PDB file of C-alpha atoms and ligand atoms in Angstrom:
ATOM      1  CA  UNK A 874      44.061 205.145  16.799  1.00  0.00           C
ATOM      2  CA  UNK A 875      41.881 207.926  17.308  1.00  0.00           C
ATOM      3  CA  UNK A 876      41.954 209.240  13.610  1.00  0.00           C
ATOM      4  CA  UNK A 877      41.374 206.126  11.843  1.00  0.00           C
ATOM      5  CA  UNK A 878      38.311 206.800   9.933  1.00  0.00           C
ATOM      6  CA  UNK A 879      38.396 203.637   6.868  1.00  0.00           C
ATOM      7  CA  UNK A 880      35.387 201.894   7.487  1.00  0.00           C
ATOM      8  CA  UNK A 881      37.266 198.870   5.572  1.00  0.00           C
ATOM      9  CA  UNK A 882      38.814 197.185   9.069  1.00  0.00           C
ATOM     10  CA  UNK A 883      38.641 193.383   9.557  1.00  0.00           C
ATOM     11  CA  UNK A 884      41.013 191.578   8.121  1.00  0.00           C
ATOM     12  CA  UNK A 885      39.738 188.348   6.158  1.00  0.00           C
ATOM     13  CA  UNK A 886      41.880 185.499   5.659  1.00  0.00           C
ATOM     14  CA  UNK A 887      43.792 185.117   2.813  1.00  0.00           C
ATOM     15  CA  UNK A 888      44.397 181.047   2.649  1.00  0.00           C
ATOM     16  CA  UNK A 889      40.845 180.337   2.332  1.00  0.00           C
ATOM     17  CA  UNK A 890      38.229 181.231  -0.869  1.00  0.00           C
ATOM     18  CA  UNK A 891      37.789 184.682  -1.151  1.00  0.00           C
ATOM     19  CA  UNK A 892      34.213 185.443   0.087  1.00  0.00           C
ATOM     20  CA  UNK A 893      33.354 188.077  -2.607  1.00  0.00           C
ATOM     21  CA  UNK A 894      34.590 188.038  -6.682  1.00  0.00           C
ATOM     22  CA  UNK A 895      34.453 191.285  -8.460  1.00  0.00           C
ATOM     23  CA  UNK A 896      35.048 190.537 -12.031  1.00  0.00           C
ATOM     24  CA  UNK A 897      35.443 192.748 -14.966  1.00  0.00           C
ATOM     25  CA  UNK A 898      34.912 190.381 -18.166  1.00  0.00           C
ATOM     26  CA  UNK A 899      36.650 192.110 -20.547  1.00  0.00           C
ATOM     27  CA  UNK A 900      37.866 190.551 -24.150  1.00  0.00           C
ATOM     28  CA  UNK A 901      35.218 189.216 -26.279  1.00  0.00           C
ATOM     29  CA  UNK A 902      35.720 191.375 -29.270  1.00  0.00           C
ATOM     30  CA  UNK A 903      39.275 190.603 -29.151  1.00  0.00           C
ATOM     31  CA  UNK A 904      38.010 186.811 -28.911  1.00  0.00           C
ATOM     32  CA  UNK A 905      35.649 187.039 -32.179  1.00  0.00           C
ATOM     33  CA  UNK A 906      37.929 189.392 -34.162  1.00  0.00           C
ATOM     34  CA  UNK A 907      40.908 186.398 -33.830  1.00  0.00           C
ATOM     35  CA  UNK A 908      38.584 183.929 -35.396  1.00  0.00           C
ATOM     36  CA  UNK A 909      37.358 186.439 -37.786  1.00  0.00           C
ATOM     37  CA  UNK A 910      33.691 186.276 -35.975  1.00  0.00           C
ATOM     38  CA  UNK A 911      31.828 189.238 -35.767  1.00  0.00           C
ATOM     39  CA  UNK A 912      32.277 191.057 -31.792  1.00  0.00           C
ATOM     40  CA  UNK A 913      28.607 189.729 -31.111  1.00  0.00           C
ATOM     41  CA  UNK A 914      30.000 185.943 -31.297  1.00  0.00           C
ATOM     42  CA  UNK A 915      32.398 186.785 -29.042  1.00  0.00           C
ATOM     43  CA  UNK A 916      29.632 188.296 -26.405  1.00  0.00           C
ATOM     44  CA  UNK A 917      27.663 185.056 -27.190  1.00  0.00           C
ATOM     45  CA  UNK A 918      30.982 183.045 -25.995  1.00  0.00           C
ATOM     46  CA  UNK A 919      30.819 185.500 -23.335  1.00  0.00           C
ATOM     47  CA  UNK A 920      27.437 184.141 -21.670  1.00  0.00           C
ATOM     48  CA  UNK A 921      28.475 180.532 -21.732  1.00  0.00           C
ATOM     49  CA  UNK A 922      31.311 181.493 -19.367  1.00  0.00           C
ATOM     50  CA  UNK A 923      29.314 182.805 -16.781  1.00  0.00           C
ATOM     51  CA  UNK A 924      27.539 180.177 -16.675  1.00  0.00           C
ATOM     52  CA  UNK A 925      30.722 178.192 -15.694  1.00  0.00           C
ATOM     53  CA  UNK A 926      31.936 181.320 -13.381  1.00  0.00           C
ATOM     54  CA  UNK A 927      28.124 180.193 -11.446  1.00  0.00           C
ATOM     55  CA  UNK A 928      29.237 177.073 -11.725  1.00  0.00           C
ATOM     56  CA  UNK A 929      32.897 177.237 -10.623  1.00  0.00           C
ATOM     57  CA  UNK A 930      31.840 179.586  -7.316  1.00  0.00           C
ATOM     58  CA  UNK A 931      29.166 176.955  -6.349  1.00  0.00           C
ATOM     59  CA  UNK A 932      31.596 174.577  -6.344  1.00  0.00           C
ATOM     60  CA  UNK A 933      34.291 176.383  -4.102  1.00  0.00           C
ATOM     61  CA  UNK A 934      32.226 177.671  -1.831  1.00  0.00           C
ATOM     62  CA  UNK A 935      32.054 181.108  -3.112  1.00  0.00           C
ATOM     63  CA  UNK A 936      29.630 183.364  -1.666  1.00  0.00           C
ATOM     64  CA  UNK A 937      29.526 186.229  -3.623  1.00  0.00           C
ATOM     65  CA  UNK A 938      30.021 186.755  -7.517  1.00  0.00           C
ATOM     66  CA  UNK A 939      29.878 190.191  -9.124  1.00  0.00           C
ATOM     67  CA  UNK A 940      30.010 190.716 -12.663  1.00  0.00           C
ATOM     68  CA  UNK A 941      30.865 193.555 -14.697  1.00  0.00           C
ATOM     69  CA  UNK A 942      28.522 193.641 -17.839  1.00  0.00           C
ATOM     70  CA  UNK A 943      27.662 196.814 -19.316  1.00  0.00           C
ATOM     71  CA  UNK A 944      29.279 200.038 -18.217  1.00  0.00           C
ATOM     72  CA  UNK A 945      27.837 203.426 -18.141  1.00  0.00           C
ATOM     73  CA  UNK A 946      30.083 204.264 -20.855  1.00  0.00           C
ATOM     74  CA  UNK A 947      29.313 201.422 -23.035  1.00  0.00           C
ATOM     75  CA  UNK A 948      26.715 203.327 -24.550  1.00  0.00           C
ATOM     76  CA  UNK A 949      28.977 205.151 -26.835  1.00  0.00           C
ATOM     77  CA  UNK A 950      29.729 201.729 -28.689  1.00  0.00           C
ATOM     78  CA  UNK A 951      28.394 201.754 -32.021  1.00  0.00           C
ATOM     79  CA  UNK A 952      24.322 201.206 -31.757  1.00  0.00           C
ATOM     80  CA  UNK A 953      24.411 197.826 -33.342  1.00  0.00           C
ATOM     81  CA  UNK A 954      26.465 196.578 -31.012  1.00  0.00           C
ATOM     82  CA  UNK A 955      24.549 198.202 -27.831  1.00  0.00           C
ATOM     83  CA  UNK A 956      21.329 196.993 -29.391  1.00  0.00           C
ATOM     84  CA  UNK A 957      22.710 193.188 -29.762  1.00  0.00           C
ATOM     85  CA  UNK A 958      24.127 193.483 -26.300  1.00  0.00           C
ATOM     86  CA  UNK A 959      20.847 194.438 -24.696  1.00  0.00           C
ATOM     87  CA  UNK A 960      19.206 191.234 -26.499  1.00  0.00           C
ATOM     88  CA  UNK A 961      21.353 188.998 -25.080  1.00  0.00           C
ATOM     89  CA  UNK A 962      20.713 190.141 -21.952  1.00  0.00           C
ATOM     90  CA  UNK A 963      16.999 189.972 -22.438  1.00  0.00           C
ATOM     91  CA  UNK A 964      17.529 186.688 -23.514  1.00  0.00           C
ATOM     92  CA  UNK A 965      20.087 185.473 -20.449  1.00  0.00           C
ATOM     93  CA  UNK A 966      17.391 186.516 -18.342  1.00  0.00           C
ATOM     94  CA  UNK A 967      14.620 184.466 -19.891  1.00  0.00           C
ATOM     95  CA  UNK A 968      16.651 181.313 -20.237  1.00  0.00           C
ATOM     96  CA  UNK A 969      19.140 181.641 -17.353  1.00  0.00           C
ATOM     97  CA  UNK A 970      16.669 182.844 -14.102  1.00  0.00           C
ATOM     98  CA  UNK A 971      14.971 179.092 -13.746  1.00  0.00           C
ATOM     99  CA  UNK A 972      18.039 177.509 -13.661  1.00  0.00           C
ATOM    100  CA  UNK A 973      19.812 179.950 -11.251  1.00  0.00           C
ATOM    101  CA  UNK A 974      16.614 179.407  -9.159  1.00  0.00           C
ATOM    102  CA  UNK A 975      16.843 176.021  -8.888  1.00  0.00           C
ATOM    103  CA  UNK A 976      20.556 176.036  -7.814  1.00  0.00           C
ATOM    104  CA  UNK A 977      20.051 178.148  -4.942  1.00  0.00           C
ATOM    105  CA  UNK A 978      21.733 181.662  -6.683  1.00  0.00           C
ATOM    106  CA  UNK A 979      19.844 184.905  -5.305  1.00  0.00           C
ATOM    107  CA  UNK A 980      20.094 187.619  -8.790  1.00  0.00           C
ATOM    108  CA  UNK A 981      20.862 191.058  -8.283  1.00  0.00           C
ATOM    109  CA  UNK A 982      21.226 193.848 -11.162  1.00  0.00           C
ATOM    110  CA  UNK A 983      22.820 197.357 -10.477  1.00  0.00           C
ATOM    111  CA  UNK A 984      23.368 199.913 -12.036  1.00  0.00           C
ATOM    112  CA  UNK A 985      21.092 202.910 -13.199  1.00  0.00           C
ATOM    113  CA  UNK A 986      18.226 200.702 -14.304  1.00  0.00           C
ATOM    114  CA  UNK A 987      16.418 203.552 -15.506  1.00  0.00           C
ATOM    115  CA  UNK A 988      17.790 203.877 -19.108  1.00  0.00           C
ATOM    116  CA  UNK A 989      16.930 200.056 -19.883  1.00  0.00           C
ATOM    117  CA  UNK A 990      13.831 199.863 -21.984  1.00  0.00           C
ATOM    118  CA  UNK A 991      10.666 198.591 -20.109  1.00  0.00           C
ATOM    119  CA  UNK A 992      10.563 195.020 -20.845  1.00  0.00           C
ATOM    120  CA  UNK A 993      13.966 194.911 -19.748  1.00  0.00           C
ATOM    121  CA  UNK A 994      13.240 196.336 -16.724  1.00  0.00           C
ATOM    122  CA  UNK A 995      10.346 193.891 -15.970  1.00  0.00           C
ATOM    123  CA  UNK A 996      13.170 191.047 -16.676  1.00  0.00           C
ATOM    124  CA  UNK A 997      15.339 192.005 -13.876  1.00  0.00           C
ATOM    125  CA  UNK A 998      12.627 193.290 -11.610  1.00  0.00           C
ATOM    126  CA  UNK A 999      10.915 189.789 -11.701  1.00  0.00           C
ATOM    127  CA  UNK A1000      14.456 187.872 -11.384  1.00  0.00           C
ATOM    128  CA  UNK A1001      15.178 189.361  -8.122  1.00  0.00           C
ATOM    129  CA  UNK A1002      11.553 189.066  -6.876  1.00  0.00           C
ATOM    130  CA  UNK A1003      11.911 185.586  -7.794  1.00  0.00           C
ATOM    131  CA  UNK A1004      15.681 184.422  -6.652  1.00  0.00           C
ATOM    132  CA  UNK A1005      15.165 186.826  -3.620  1.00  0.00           C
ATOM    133  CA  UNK A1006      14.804 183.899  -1.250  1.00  0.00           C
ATOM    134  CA  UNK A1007      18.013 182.119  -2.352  1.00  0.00           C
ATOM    135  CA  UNK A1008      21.439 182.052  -0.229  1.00  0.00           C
ATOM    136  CA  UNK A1009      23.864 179.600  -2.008  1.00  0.00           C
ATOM    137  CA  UNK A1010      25.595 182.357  -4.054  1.00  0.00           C
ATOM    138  CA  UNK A1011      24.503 185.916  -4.328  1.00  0.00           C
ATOM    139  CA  UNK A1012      25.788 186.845  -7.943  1.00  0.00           C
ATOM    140  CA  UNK A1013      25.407 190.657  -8.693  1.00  0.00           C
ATOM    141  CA  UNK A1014      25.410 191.878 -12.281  1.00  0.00           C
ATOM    142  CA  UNK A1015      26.684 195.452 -13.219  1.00  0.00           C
ATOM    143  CA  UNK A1016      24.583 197.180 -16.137  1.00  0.00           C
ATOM    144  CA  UNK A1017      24.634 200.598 -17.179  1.00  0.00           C
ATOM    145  CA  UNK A1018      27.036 200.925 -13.962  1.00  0.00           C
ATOM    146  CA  UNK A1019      29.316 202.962 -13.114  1.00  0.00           C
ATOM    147  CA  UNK A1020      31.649 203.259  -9.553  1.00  0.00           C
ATOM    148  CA  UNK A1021      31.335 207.782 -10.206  1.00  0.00           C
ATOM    149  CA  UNK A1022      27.505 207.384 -10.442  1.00  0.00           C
ATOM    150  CA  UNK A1023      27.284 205.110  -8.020  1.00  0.00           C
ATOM    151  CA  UNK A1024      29.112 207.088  -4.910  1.00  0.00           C
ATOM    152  CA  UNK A1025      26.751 209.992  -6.216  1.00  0.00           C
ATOM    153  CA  UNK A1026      23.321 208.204  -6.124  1.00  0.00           C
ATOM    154  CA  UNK A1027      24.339 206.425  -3.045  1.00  0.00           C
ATOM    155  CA  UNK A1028      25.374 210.753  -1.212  1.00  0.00           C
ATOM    156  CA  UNK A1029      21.683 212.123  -3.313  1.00  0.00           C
ATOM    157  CA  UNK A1030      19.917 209.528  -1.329  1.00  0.00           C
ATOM    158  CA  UNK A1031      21.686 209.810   1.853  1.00  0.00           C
ATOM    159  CA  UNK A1032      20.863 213.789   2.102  1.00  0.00           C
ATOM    160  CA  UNK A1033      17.327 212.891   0.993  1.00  0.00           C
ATOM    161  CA  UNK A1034      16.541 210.777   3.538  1.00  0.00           C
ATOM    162  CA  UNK A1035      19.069 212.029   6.247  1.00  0.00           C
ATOM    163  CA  UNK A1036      19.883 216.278   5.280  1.00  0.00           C
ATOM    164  CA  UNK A1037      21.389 217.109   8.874  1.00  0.00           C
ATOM    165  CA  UNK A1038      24.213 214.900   7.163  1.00  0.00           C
ATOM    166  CA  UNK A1039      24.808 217.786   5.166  1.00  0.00           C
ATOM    167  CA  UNK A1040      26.704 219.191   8.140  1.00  0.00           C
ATOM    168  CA  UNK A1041      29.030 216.290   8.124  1.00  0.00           C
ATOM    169  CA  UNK A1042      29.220 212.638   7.335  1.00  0.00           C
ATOM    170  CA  UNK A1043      31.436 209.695   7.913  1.00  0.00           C
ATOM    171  CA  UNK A1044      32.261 206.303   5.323  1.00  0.00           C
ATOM    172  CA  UNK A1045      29.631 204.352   7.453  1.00  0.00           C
ATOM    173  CA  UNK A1046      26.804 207.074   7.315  1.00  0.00           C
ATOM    174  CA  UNK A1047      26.624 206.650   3.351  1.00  0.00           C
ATOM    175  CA  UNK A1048      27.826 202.605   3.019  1.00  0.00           C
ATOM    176  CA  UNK A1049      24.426 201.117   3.196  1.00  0.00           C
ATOM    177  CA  UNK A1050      22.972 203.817   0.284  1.00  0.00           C
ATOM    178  CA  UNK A1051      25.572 202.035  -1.853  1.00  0.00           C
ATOM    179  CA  UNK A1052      24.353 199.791  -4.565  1.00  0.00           C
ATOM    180  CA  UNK A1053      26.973 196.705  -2.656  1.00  0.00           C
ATOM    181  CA  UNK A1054      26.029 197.629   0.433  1.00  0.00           C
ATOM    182  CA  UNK A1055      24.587 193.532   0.863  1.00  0.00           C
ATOM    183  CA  UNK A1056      27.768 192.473   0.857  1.00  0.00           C
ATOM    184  CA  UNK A1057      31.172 192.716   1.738  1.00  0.00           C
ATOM    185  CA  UNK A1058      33.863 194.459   0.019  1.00  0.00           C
ATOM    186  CA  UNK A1059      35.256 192.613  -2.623  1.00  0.00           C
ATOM    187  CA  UNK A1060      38.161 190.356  -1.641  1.00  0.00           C
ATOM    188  CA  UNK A1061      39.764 189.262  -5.309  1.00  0.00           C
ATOM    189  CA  UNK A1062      39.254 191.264  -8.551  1.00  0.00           C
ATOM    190  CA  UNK A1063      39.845 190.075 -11.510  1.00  0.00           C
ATOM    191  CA  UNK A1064      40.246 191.591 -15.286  1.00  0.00           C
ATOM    192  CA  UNK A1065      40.515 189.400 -18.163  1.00  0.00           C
ATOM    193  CA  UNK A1066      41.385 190.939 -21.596  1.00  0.00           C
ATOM    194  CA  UNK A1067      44.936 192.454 -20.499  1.00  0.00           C
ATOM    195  CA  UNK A1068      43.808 195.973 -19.761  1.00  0.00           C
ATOM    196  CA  UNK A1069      44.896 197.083 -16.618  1.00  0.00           C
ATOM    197  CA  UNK A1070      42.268 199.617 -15.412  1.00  0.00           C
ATOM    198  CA  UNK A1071      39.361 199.712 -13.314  1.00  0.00           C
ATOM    199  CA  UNK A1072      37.188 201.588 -15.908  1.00  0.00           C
ATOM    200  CA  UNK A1073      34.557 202.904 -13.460  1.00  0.00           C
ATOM    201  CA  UNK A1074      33.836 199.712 -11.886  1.00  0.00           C
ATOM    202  CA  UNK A1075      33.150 199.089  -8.037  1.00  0.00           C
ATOM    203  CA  UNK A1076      35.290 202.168  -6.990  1.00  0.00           C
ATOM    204  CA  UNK A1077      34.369 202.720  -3.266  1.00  0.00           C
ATOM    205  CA  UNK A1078      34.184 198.953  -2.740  1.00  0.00           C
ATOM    206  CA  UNK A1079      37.983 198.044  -4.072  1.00  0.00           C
ATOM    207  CA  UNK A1080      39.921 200.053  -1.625  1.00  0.00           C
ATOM    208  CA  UNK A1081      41.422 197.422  -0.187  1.00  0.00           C
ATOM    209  CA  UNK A1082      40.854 194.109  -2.801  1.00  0.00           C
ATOM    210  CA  UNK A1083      43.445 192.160  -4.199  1.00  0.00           C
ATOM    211  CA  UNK A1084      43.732 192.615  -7.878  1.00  0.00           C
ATOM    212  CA  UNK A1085      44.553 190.602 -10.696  1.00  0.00           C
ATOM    213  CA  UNK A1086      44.749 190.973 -14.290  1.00  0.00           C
ATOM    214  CA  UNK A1087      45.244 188.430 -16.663  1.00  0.00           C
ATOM    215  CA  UNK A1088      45.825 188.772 -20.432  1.00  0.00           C
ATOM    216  CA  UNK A1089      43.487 185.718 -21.128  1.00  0.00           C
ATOM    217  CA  UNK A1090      40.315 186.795 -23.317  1.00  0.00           C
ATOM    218  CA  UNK A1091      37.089 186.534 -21.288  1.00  0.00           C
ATOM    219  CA  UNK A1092      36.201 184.042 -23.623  1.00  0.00           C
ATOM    220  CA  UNK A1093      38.883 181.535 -22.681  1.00  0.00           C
ATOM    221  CA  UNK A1094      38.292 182.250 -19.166  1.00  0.00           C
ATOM    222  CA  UNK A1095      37.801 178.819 -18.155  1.00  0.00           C
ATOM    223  CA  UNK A1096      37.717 177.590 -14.516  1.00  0.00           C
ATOM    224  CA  UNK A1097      41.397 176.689 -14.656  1.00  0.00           C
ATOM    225  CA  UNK A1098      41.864 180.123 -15.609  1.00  0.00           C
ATOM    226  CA  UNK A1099      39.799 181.159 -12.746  1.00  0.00           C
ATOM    227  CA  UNK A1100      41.955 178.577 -10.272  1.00  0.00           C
ATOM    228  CA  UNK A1101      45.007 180.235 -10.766  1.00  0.00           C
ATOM    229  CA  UNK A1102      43.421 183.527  -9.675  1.00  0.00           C
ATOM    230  CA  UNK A1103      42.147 182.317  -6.738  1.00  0.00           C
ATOM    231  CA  UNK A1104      45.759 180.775  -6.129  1.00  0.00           C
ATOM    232  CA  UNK A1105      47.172 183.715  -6.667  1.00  0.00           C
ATOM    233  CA  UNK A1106      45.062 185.346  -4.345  1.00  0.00           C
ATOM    234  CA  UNK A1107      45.857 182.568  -1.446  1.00  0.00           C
ATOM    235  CA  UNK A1108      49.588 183.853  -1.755  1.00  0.00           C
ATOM    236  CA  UNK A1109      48.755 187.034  -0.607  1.00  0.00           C
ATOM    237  CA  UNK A1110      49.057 189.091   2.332  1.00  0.00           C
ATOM    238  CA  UNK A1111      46.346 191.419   3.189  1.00  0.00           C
ATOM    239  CA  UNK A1112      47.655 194.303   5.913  1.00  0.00           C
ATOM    240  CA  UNK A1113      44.874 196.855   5.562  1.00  0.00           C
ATOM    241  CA  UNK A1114      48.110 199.512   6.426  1.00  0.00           C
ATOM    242  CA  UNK A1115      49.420 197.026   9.387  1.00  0.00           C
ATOM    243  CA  UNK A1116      52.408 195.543   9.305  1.00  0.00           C
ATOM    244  CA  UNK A1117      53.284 191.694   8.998  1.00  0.00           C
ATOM    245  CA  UNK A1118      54.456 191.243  12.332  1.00  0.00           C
ATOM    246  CA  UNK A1119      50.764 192.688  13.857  1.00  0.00           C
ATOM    247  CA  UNK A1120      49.248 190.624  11.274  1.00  0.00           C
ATOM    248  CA  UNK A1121      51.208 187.155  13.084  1.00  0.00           C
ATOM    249  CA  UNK A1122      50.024 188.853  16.633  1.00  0.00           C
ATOM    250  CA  UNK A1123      46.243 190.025  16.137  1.00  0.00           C
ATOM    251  CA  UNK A1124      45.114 189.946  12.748  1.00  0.00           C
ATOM    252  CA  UNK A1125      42.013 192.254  13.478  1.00  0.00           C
ATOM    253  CA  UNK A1126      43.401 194.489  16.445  1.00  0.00           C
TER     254      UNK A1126
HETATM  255  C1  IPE B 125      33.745 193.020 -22.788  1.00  0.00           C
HETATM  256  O1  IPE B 125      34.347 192.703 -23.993  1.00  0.00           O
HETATM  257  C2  IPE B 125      32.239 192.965 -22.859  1.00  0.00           C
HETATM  258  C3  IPE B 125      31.582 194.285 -22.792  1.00  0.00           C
HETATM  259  C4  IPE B 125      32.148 195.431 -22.576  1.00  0.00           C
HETATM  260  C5  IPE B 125      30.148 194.260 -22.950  1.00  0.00           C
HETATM  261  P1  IPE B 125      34.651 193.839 -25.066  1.00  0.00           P
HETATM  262  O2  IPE B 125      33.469 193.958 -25.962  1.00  0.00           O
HETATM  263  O3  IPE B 125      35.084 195.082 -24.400  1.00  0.00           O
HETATM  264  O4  IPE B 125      35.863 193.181 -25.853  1.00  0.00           O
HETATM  265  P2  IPE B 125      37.159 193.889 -26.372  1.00  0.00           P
HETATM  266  O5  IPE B 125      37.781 194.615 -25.215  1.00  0.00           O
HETATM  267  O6  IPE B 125      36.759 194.824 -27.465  1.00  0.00           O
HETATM  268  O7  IPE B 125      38.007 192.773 -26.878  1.00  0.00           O
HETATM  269  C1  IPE B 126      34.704 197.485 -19.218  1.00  0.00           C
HETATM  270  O1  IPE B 126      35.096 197.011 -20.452  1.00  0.00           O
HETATM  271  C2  IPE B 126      33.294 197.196 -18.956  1.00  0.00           C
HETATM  272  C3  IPE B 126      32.850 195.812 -19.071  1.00  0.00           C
HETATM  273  C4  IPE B 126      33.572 194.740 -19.176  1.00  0.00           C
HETATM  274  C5  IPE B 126      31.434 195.678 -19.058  1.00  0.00           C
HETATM  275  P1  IPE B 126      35.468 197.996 -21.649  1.00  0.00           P
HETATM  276  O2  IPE B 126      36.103 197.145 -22.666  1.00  0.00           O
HETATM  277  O3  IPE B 126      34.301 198.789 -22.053  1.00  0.00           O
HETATM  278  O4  IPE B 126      36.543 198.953 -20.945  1.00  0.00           O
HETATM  279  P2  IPE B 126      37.491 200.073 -21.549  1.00  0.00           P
HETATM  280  O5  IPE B 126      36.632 201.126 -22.090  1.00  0.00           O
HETATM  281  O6  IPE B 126      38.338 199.429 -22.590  1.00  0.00           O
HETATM  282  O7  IPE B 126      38.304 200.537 -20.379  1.00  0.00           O
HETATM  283 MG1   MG B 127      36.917 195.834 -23.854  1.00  0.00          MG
END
């Protein structure tokens, strides 16, 4: 195969966990409006059930959890709403970081950190210091991310550091300036909220996940919810452009 270029190769079993969650929690204003609760209820709602989701991929042996909170184009919601948003999270890292700690979850934040106001900054700069050490679950949360800005930071810093790239470059020369580049692709994706888009999410990194989009309102996704993903990930089968039969013969040939 002397033109095969992907750099996404192996093959990881399908019957098992999936390693690595990507999830875009989308649905809490849908969630408040039906109960006639302002949209910020509905984020509140929101926080308690990633606290389960941590709780649920503890439990199953889940190694990596990545969150989609705040996208890059988020900021064109109305301020109120960006302004409430941005104290919860404030607040989610002051109560949430100890606890994490203590449960063995390393914290990560991407996203283009720069446009979060200082204290903010200082949050998440001081939860990864601190969680840096842990290895039970590595949950990632996306804020002021975007997959477009992402491929572009991750090809600025590549020519920075490495300009005869400019005269050609392959998938592997820019994957480690990516802000995933810890981990492995994503194997399951989920969307709650019944949209069925990626909305600038993990772009690079989905090429080959399994996706799954549920109707169910973030806030209601509970960890049954979450079970039937993962079963409906188990009943997949994952040929990375192979066909079944190679897949029975050598999975990763
Ligand atoms: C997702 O819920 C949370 C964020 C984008 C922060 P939404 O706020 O998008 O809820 P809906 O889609 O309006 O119901
Ligand atoms: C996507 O949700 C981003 C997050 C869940 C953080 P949105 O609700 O903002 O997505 P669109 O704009 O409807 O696609
Ligand atoms: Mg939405």
């Amino acid at each position: 195969m002397a033109f095969f270029s992907s750099s996404t190769r192996q093959v990881p079993p399908t019957a098992v966990v999936p390693q690595h969650v990507a999830v875009i929690m989308d649905g809490n204003g849908r969630w408040a409006k039906k109960r006639f609760l302002p949209r910020v209820a509905g984020h509140v709602k929101g926080v308690e059930l990633v606290r389960e989701m941590v709780r649920a991929c503890l439990e199953r042996g889940i190694q990596y959890l990545t969150l989609f909170a705040f996208s890059s184009e988020n900021w064109r919601r109305p301020q109120d709403e960006v302004s409430l948003l941005m104290q919860l999270f404030v607040k989610a890292l002051e109560q949430e970081v100890d606890k994490l700690d203590r449960n063995g979850v390393r914290l990560r934040i991407i996203g283009d950190l720069s446009r979060f106001e200082p204290r903010l900054q200082e949050l998440i700069r001081q939860a990864e210091t601190r969680t840096a050490g842990n290895t039970r679950l590595d949950l990632t949360i996306a804020a002021n991310y975007g997959g477009r800005w992402d491929i572009m930071q991750a090809t600025n810093q590549m020519l920075a550091t490495q300009p005869e790239k400019r005269d050609g470059w392959q998938e592997s020369d820019l994957e480690p300036h990516l802000s995933m580049s810890f981990a492995p692709e994503p194997d399951l994706f989920i969307r709650t909220g019944g949209e069925e888009r990626i909305s600038n999410f993990l772009l690079w990194q989905l090429a080959y996940t399994e996706l799954y989009f549920t109707p169910v309102l973030w806030p209601d996704f509970d960890t049954a919810e979450f079970d039937k993903a993962i079963t409906s990930f188990q009943q997949r089968e994952r040929r990375f452009g192979r066909t079944s039969e190679q897949l029975v013969e050598k999975p990763n040939a």
